[in-house]
XYZ file of C-alpha atoms in Angstrom:
571
model
C 116.772 46.100 122.762
C 116.311 49.270 120.751
C 118.644 50.969 118.311
C 118.143 54.504 117.055
C 119.676 55.411 113.725
C 119.711 59.090 112.750
C 118.493 59.653 109.216
C 118.943 62.822 107.206
C 116.513 63.346 104.347
C 117.933 65.943 101.962
C 115.673 68.485 100.345
C 115.153 68.061 96.587
C 117.697 69.798 94.359
C 116.895 73.101 92.690
C 115.672 72.744 89.128
C 114.697 76.196 87.860
C 115.292 79.865 88.586
C 112.870 82.153 86.761
C 112.727 85.936 86.523
C 109.320 87.407 87.383
C 107.548 90.790 87.550
C 110.165 92.789 85.681
C 109.325 96.295 84.419
C 108.469 96.872 80.766
C 111.406 99.281 80.357
C 114.606 99.967 82.265
C 115.277 103.698 82.659
C 118.530 105.326 83.761
C 118.376 106.615 87.328
C 115.667 104.222 88.524
C 115.840 101.346 90.994
C 113.666 98.442 89.828
C 113.691 95.306 91.910
C 114.310 91.867 90.456
C 111.967 89.118 91.609
C 112.773 85.469 90.922
C 110.945 82.216 91.549
C 113.031 79.219 92.635
C 111.567 75.719 92.205
C 112.977 72.274 92.943
C 112.590 68.953 91.160
C 109.202 68.344 92.838
C 107.910 71.634 91.364
C 107.784 73.164 94.848
C 108.544 76.869 95.204
C 111.551 77.220 97.521
C 111.547 80.423 99.550
C 114.291 79.039 101.806
C 117.026 79.264 99.173
C 119.220 82.361 99.141
C 119.546 84.047 95.753
C 122.718 85.803 94.588
C 122.493 88.517 91.939
C 125.058 89.975 89.565
C 125.322 92.085 86.403
C 127.721 91.799 83.486
C 128.637 95.500 83.385
C 128.659 97.497 86.665
C 129.094 100.724 84.708
C 125.584 100.269 83.294
C 123.846 98.534 86.201
C 124.636 97.207 89.653
C 122.491 95.040 91.901
C 122.479 94.563 95.676
C 121.834 91.383 97.658
C 118.117 92.175 97.826
C 117.762 92.168 94.045
C 117.407 95.954 93.702
C 118.990 97.325 90.544
C 120.664 100.711 90.219
C 120.658 101.771 86.569
C 123.602 104.121 85.965
C 123.672 104.689 82.205
C 122.078 103.460 79.009
C 123.278 100.341 77.224
C 122.865 96.544 77.169
C 123.610 94.448 80.252
C 123.032 90.898 81.471
C 121.379 90.070 84.800
C 122.144 86.769 86.526
C 120.343 85.170 89.463
C 121.874 82.091 91.120
C 120.166 79.852 93.687
C 122.107 76.765 94.837
C 122.686 74.720 91.670
C 120.230 76.704 89.552
C 120.677 79.968 87.746
C 119.028 82.221 85.171
C 120.378 84.961 82.938
C 118.548 87.580 80.934
C 119.589 90.520 78.795
C 118.084 93.976 79.228
C 118.551 97.333 77.556
C 118.849 100.341 79.831
C 117.481 103.436 78.080
C 117.756 107.161 78.718
C 115.254 108.550 81.200
C 112.909 111.027 79.427
C 111.320 112.389 82.619
C 111.786 116.121 83.154
C 109.090 116.758 85.781
C 107.148 114.873 88.431
C 103.845 115.793 90.089
C 102.138 114.060 93.017
C 98.366 113.954 93.464
C 96.271 112.485 96.289
C 92.628 111.433 96.470
C 92.026 113.615 99.563
C 94.085 115.899 101.790
C 92.246 114.729 104.915
C 91.202 111.306 106.177
C 90.679 109.219 109.300
C 92.904 106.482 110.628
C 92.218 103.378 108.576
C 91.005 105.257 105.490
C 92.952 104.394 102.351
C 94.232 107.344 100.332
C 95.634 106.996 96.828
C 98.740 108.902 95.842
C 99.300 109.147 92.088
C 102.631 110.221 90.622
C 102.518 111.834 87.172
C 105.831 111.872 85.293
C 106.139 114.005 82.148
C 108.787 114.403 79.461
C 110.098 117.647 77.947
C 107.092 117.877 75.609
C 104.646 117.570 78.516
C 103.602 114.027 77.583
C 103.079 111.487 80.357
C 105.702 108.774 80.800
C 103.465 106.012 82.143
C 105.914 103.126 82.397
C 108.646 104.798 84.427
C 108.942 103.244 87.903
C 108.152 105.531 90.837
C 109.050 104.682 94.428
C 107.050 105.974 97.399
C 108.079 106.626 100.996
C 106.289 108.131 103.975
C 107.306 110.115 107.008
C 105.411 112.315 109.378
C 104.558 113.422 112.843
C 101.812 111.886 114.959
C 99.422 114.024 116.993
C 101.041 115.765 119.970
C 99.529 113.397 122.537
C 100.949 110.271 120.900
C 104.435 109.324 122.070
C 106.738 106.535 120.856
C 104.141 105.371 118.344
C 106.447 103.273 116.209
C 105.625 102.913 112.517
C 102.270 104.696 112.376
C 101.650 104.801 108.611
C 102.733 103.041 105.451
C 102.460 103.433 101.697
C 102.462 100.618 99.148
C 104.445 100.580 95.883
C 101.254 101.456 93.972
C 100.708 104.614 96.046
C 98.023 103.417 98.441
C 98.478 104.935 101.891
C 96.971 104.257 105.317
C 97.719 105.589 108.800
C 97.230 103.898 112.170
C 97.598 107.060 114.256
C 96.373 110.613 113.834
C 98.838 113.274 112.738
C 100.335 114.906 109.653
C 102.076 112.618 107.167
C 104.187 113.394 104.121
C 104.482 111.008 101.188
C 107.460 111.300 98.845
C 107.468 110.059 95.262
C 110.810 109.561 93.503
C 111.849 108.619 89.994
C 115.390 109.167 88.809
C 116.565 112.605 89.941
C 113.025 113.871 90.496
C 111.238 113.908 93.861
C 107.843 115.321 94.810
C 106.115 115.429 98.209
C 102.559 115.833 99.487
C 101.251 116.084 103.060
C 97.900 114.920 104.450
C 96.107 115.347 107.763
C 94.831 112.231 109.556
C 92.301 112.349 112.410
C 91.205 109.621 114.822
C 88.544 107.298 113.427
C 86.389 107.664 116.571
C 83.864 104.846 116.042
C 83.724 103.559 119.628
C 80.378 102.545 121.089
C 79.219 100.798 124.235
C 77.751 97.298 124.499
C 74.952 96.458 126.881
C 73.638 93.030 127.840
C 69.991 92.565 126.874
C 69.266 88.950 127.808
C 70.642 85.472 128.361
C 69.797 81.841 127.841
C 72.155 80.289 130.358
C 73.623 76.810 129.798
C 76.069 76.015 132.575
C 75.851 72.233 133.008
C 77.587 71.507 129.684
C 79.462 73.332 126.980
C 77.716 75.140 124.131
C 78.767 75.183 120.482
C 77.361 77.060 117.484
C 74.118 79.003 117.110
C 71.657 80.173 114.472
C 68.918 82.786 114.823
C 65.948 82.949 112.452
C 62.332 83.964 112.009
C 59.871 81.090 112.153
C 56.807 80.614 109.967
C 54.708 81.993 112.833
C 56.588 85.312 112.687
C 58.391 84.810 115.989
C 62.170 84.789 116.378
C 64.009 81.655 117.423
C 67.544 80.491 118.121
C 69.155 77.073 118.172
C 72.373 76.271 120.019
C 74.415 73.092 119.937
C 76.215 71.346 122.775
C 79.798 70.132 122.850
C 81.247 67.001 124.462
C 77.948 66.212 126.187
C 74.909 64.055 125.373
C 73.865 65.188 121.897
C 71.342 67.938 122.644
C 70.295 70.840 120.434
C 68.558 73.555 122.449
C 65.770 75.727 121.033
C 64.988 79.208 122.293
C 62.334 81.847 121.687
C 64.260 85.124 121.322
C 61.369 87.293 120.106
C 61.930 89.363 123.236
C 65.707 89.385 123.724
C 65.237 90.733 127.251
C 63.344 87.566 128.152
C 64.893 84.651 126.270
C 62.752 81.556 126.727
C 64.055 78.014 126.503
C 61.492 75.958 124.555
C 62.821 72.437 124.167
C 65.854 70.225 123.756
C 66.167 67.707 120.959
C 68.511 64.809 121.704
C 70.208 62.669 119.064
C 72.802 59.915 119.235
C 75.966 62.009 119.539
C 78.406 63.491 122.009
C 78.749 66.774 120.168
C 76.335 68.848 118.111
C 79.099 71.049 116.762
C 77.182 72.917 114.074
C 73.587 74.025 113.540
C 72.125 75.671 110.447
C 68.622 76.745 109.368
C 67.297 76.959 105.804
C 66.578 80.268 104.094
C 62.806 79.855 104.548
C 63.178 79.042 108.252
C 61.446 75.662 108.016
C 64.360 73.193 108.148
C 67.324 72.865 110.489
C 70.304 70.581 110.082
C 72.458 69.611 113.059
C 75.804 67.850 112.745
C 76.760 64.811 114.805
C 80.057 63.663 116.267
C 80.684 60.825 118.705
C 77.623 58.687 117.882
C 77.471 55.435 119.860
C 77.299 53.348 116.672
C 79.892 55.515 114.894
C 77.317 56.418 112.263
C 77.383 60.162 112.649
C 76.180 62.193 109.683
C 73.544 64.854 110.287
C 69.923 65.105 111.397
C 67.178 67.076 109.620
C 64.627 68.816 111.862
C 61.382 70.661 111.226
C 61.736 74.097 112.841
C 59.024 76.227 111.243
C 57.320 76.647 114.617
C 59.446 75.354 117.502
C 56.783 76.346 120.031
C 54.694 73.494 118.671
C 57.575 71.017 118.612
C 60.695 70.130 116.662
C 60.111 66.874 114.774
C 63.004 64.778 113.505
C 62.350 64.465 109.772
C 65.307 62.280 108.809
C 68.960 61.512 109.349
C 71.683 61.005 106.791
C 74.743 58.903 107.595
C 75.741 57.315 104.273
C 79.531 57.739 103.885
C 79.505 60.298 106.719
C 80.314 57.852 109.488
C 83.569 59.525 110.538
C 81.858 62.523 112.064
C 80.419 65.719 110.626
C 82.073 68.779 112.140
C 80.325 71.483 110.118
C 77.398 71.871 107.718
C 75.781 74.555 105.593
C 72.341 74.816 103.956
C 71.882 76.590 100.623
C 68.962 76.259 98.212
C 67.696 72.873 99.429
C 71.179 71.373 99.637
C 73.302 70.498 102.653
C 77.063 70.842 102.380
C 78.397 68.428 105.002
C 81.990 67.739 105.983
C 82.984 64.093 105.876
C 85.563 63.151 108.515
C 87.443 66.362 107.802
C 88.551 65.157 104.358
C 85.933 66.508 101.920
C 82.448 67.944 101.805
C 79.471 66.095 100.374
C 76.453 67.799 98.820
C 73.116 66.287 99.848
C 69.767 67.334 98.424
C 67.020 67.911 101.012
C 64.347 68.938 98.538
C 62.509 66.081 100.203
C 63.682 66.613 103.804
C 62.410 63.168 104.770
C 64.598 61.462 102.168
C 67.973 63.227 101.764
C 70.025 62.178 98.752
C 73.691 62.733 97.972
C 74.157 64.485 94.636
C 77.781 65.642 94.663
C 81.003 66.125 96.578
C 84.224 68.102 96.495
C 87.636 66.998 97.714
C 91.116 68.367 97.244
C 93.861 66.214 95.771
C 96.741 67.682 97.780
C 98.814 65.417 100.066
C 97.457 65.236 103.613
C 94.550 67.542 102.830
C 91.771 68.310 105.290
C 88.766 70.605 105.535
C 87.272 72.294 108.589
C 84.339 74.359 107.339
C 82.298 75.329 104.284
C 80.153 78.433 103.715
C 77.999 79.004 100.623
C 77.100 82.448 99.284
C 75.475 83.336 95.945
C 76.169 79.912 94.493
C 79.850 79.774 95.492
C 81.118 77.440 98.218
C 84.111 78.613 100.244
C 85.834 75.842 102.159
C 88.431 76.359 104.880
C 91.175 73.794 104.549
C 93.856 74.478 107.168
C 97.225 74.331 105.351
C 95.541 74.351 101.934
C 93.823 77.643 102.744
C 90.508 78.747 101.259
C 89.090 77.144 98.126
C 86.277 78.795 96.141
C 84.015 76.423 94.197
C 81.222 77.214 91.747
C 78.065 75.360 92.816
C 75.652 77.381 90.709
C 76.618 81.047 90.915
C 80.272 81.269 89.922
C 79.724 81.582 86.189
C 81.794 78.523 85.285
C 78.977 76.025 84.873
C 79.248 74.528 88.334
C 76.280 72.959 90.091
C 75.757 71.134 93.398
C 76.003 67.933 91.362
C 79.177 69.035 89.576
C 81.212 71.547 91.579
C 83.854 73.488 89.625
C 86.834 75.047 91.381
C 87.201 78.799 90.844
C 90.358 79.550 92.783
C 92.241 79.031 96.011
C 94.343 81.033 98.422
C 96.664 79.753 101.118
C 98.674 81.658 103.689
C 101.879 80.685 105.474
C 100.616 79.736 108.946
C 98.267 76.989 107.725
C 95.754 77.915 110.446
C 92.743 78.511 108.174
C 89.673 77.546 110.199
C 86.715 79.528 108.799
C 85.769 81.914 105.996
C 83.062 84.499 105.372
C 82.515 86.031 101.895
C 81.362 89.639 101.797
C 80.842 92.368 99.206
C 81.566 95.758 100.727
C 78.546 98.051 100.799
C 80.739 101.141 100.716
C 83.172 100.172 97.945
C 81.657 97.224 96.066
C 84.873 95.261 96.552
C 84.540 91.532 97.143
C 86.390 90.470 100.261
C 86.896 87.054 101.771
C 87.397 87.187 105.541
C 89.436 84.151 106.603
C 89.851 83.204 110.250
C 92.510 81.232 112.095
C 92.425 78.719 114.916
C 95.682 77.731 116.592
C 96.987 76.484 119.938
C 100.702 77.317 119.971
C 101.041 78.052 123.689
C 100.050 74.869 125.502
C 98.139 74.917 128.786
C 98.087 77.527 131.527
C 100.203 77.110 134.681
C 100.928 73.475 133.844
C 97.527 72.387 135.133
C 96.279 68.882 134.382
C 92.678 69.921 135.034
C 91.737 70.873 131.469
C 88.044 71.302 132.290
C 88.782 74.109 134.715
C 91.372 76.005 132.703
C 90.697 78.328 129.760
C 92.283 77.591 126.402
C 95.104 79.816 125.155
C 95.009 80.420 121.433
C 96.400 82.545 118.636
C 95.360 83.615 115.162
C 93.640 86.485 113.430
C 91.275 87.501 110.641
C 92.878 87.700 107.195
C 91.157 90.042 104.712
C 91.540 88.897 101.107
C 90.528 90.955 98.081
C 89.160 88.242 95.798
C 87.830 90.417 92.985
C 89.715 88.150 90.562
C 89.398 84.403 91.196
C 92.870 83.887 89.712
C 94.568 86.591 91.748
C 93.479 86.754 95.406
C 95.376 89.386 97.379
C 95.664 89.493 101.170
C 95.279 93.188 101.951
C 94.478 93.556 105.657
C 94.268 91.811 109.003
C 92.396 92.118 112.283
C 94.658 90.734 114.999
C 93.987 91.063 118.711
C 97.216 90.545 120.681
C 95.741 88.688 123.646
C 93.504 86.080 121.995
C 92.856 83.949 118.925
C 89.793 84.068 116.708
C 87.020 81.519 116.335
C 83.851 82.154 114.290
C 82.694 85.467 112.846
C 80.086 87.262 110.738
C 80.138 90.311 108.444
C 77.068 92.446 107.768
C 76.457 96.106 106.843
C 80.215 96.808 106.738
C 80.624 95.590 110.317
C 82.676 92.550 111.366
C 81.573 90.578 114.439
C 84.228 88.213 115.821
C 84.108 85.611 118.560
C 87.412 85.089 120.363
C 88.831 82.474 122.641
C 89.734 83.465 126.209
C 90.092 86.325 126.990
C 89.167 88.155 123.766
C 85.380 87.998 124.051
C 83.152 89.542 121.374
C 84.620 92.225 119.117
C 82.697 94.524 116.766
C 84.794 96.099 114.010
C 84.222 98.811 111.399
C 85.177 97.354 107.995
C 83.757 100.150 105.849
C 85.728 101.574 102.955
C 88.761 100.054 101.315
C 90.670 97.795 103.700
C 94.447 97.804 104.037
C 96.909 97.070 106.825
C 96.244 96.303 110.492
C 92.593 97.103 111.266
C 93.083 96.680 115.013
C 95.830 99.297 115.169
C 93.813 101.690 113.007
C 91.177 102.165 115.698
C 88.438 100.389 113.741
C 87.235 98.450 116.773
C 83.728 99.694 117.583
C 83.119 97.750 120.772
C 84.201 94.762 122.833
C 82.471 92.636 125.428
C 84.001 89.834 127.487
C 81.243 87.586 128.942
C 82.608 86.431 132.282
C 80.355 84.048 134.224
C 81.485 82.915 137.701
C 79.002 80.025 137.513
C 79.898 78.859 134.011
C 80.877 75.305 133.127
C 84.433 76.570 133.415
C 84.028 79.645 135.621
C 85.174 83.000 134.288
C 86.758 81.518 131.171
C 84.931 83.346 128.361
C 85.158 81.779 124.899
C 82.758 83.316 122.376
C 82.095 80.518 119.903
C 80.390 82.669 117.297
C 78.193 85.775 116.888
C 75.228 86.571 114.653
C 73.733 90.060 114.231
C 69.964 89.862 114.042
C 67.281 92.581 114.049
C 69.327 95.169 115.908
C 70.852 92.770 118.427
C 73.977 90.644 118.516
C 73.402 87.062 119.606
C 76.340 84.855 120.445
C 76.990 81.468 121.978
C 79.572 81.239 124.731
C 81.309 77.917 125.290
C 80.875 77.829 129.068
C 77.669 79.770 129.707
C 75.290 79.446 126.741
C 73.347 82.022 124.738
C 73.744 85.799 125.095
C 71.980 88.785 123.521
C 73.654 92.198 123.524
C 73.280 95.432 121.587
C 75.362 98.428 120.686
C 74.620 101.681 122.490
C 75.821 105.243 122.187
C 78.899 106.113 124.199
C 78.013 107.253 127.704
C 81.516 108.383 128.587
C 85.059 108.513 127.269
C 85.867 105.569 125.032
C 89.202 106.472 123.456
C 91.192 104.353 121.092
C 94.206 103.220 123.081
C 97.173 105.216 121.873
C 95.113 108.139 120.572
C 94.873 111.390 122.577
C 91.645 111.809 124.551
């Protein structure tokens, strides 16, 4: 006998309503927007609660349901924001608007799609002095190039005056404050960065699935690659890729595991670490290998399993330390200064409810972990300036985004602008299987997700500024080098190469920044014709990538041999 009793768990009551980001002064004739933060009794920010706004004197100021004020005349007035059982009230003084003229400047009158232009509004009073704190609103309109029809919203401008266009054409930006409006037009041309991709060589693996890869120069001066295997018998495969047109399989190293999900090589090219999942004795951890000269063999130097029994999904090597995930809950820091006797020296774990971690990447002494719903967390492990070390990690900042799909991260300082960006990638399976098939091995996976571009110039104030989202596929692993983004996609996205030069803002895919794409179909693959690019790595003029169903590939960019238009742009 079974009885089902419906239970309703109410959300916590609202505790506080707080005004935020208000202007320094309130000028007649302007339209500042009120922002409020609503929190409940658990100190959780509640974006699901509707806020009602009102003013005490509509002759001085009125407010609409979006929180936008209209300031009619000078004088004191009270603003009230109400959210469920909470409310807040504040008094403001509306003052006379001193602006008598408005000018609009722009950083350049011409640009390409995807280039960020800066519009600056200069408001002056009757004496010719600048009025710096008066709010100015921006809007954009325009006409796309004659060959572009039904383009939709093809450009946008932010409240601070930054502008970007997705389509070529002539655009006009308007700046308004009070009764004053100024306009400025700019010409936008197609970015035109398309190139071809040609296959150079392959290291085929068709009898099992492949996972990650790493390419490096050995102590003998030759170039090597290592690829892992997934859901198989615990093999790491070593390749000589000195001649990418003739990739040579050297050896396979087998360990007690089902999956070698991740492979990394030390900065000096002498040590590799491979992760283990599915060990027969449930003692997973990682294995340390000597890889200075794989042509002469790949000795197993040691293994480390202490407190890593639940499976290690990803690892990273930085300055004689391994950062290893422990059962998806934390990452441990293990010294391999003596690679035959690894020793744990530190660890980092979040304290949030239900936390998990998928990946960690270390750059310039800062570890960036990817934590699904908790987003990206930056930790000083020696280079963050906050006294952190591998033995005593110190958190620098964190950034989370609404989907909770954060799977990987790659830190990068732009060569063209000097800005520090964090590229964060998703992994998600919202669609289910294809055609209702029960034969998972023979059906490609359908995924979603994109690359989030975060300006993290200030650890305390990360700002998501751009995205690279391909409509037909979800992202996996990626790499950024020389202002170029290389992304591996699930079926059917393939490999994408993207121009990320200059300041980044908006939708990079729609801006025509995609340089090239290649979809590696293989009719004889483990799952035939189901391309899933696990991850790419640019190396010495070539792009190497591992493909889930067919192994190692080497390709290179080539000059366009024929028309390669950006879809939507005139030829």
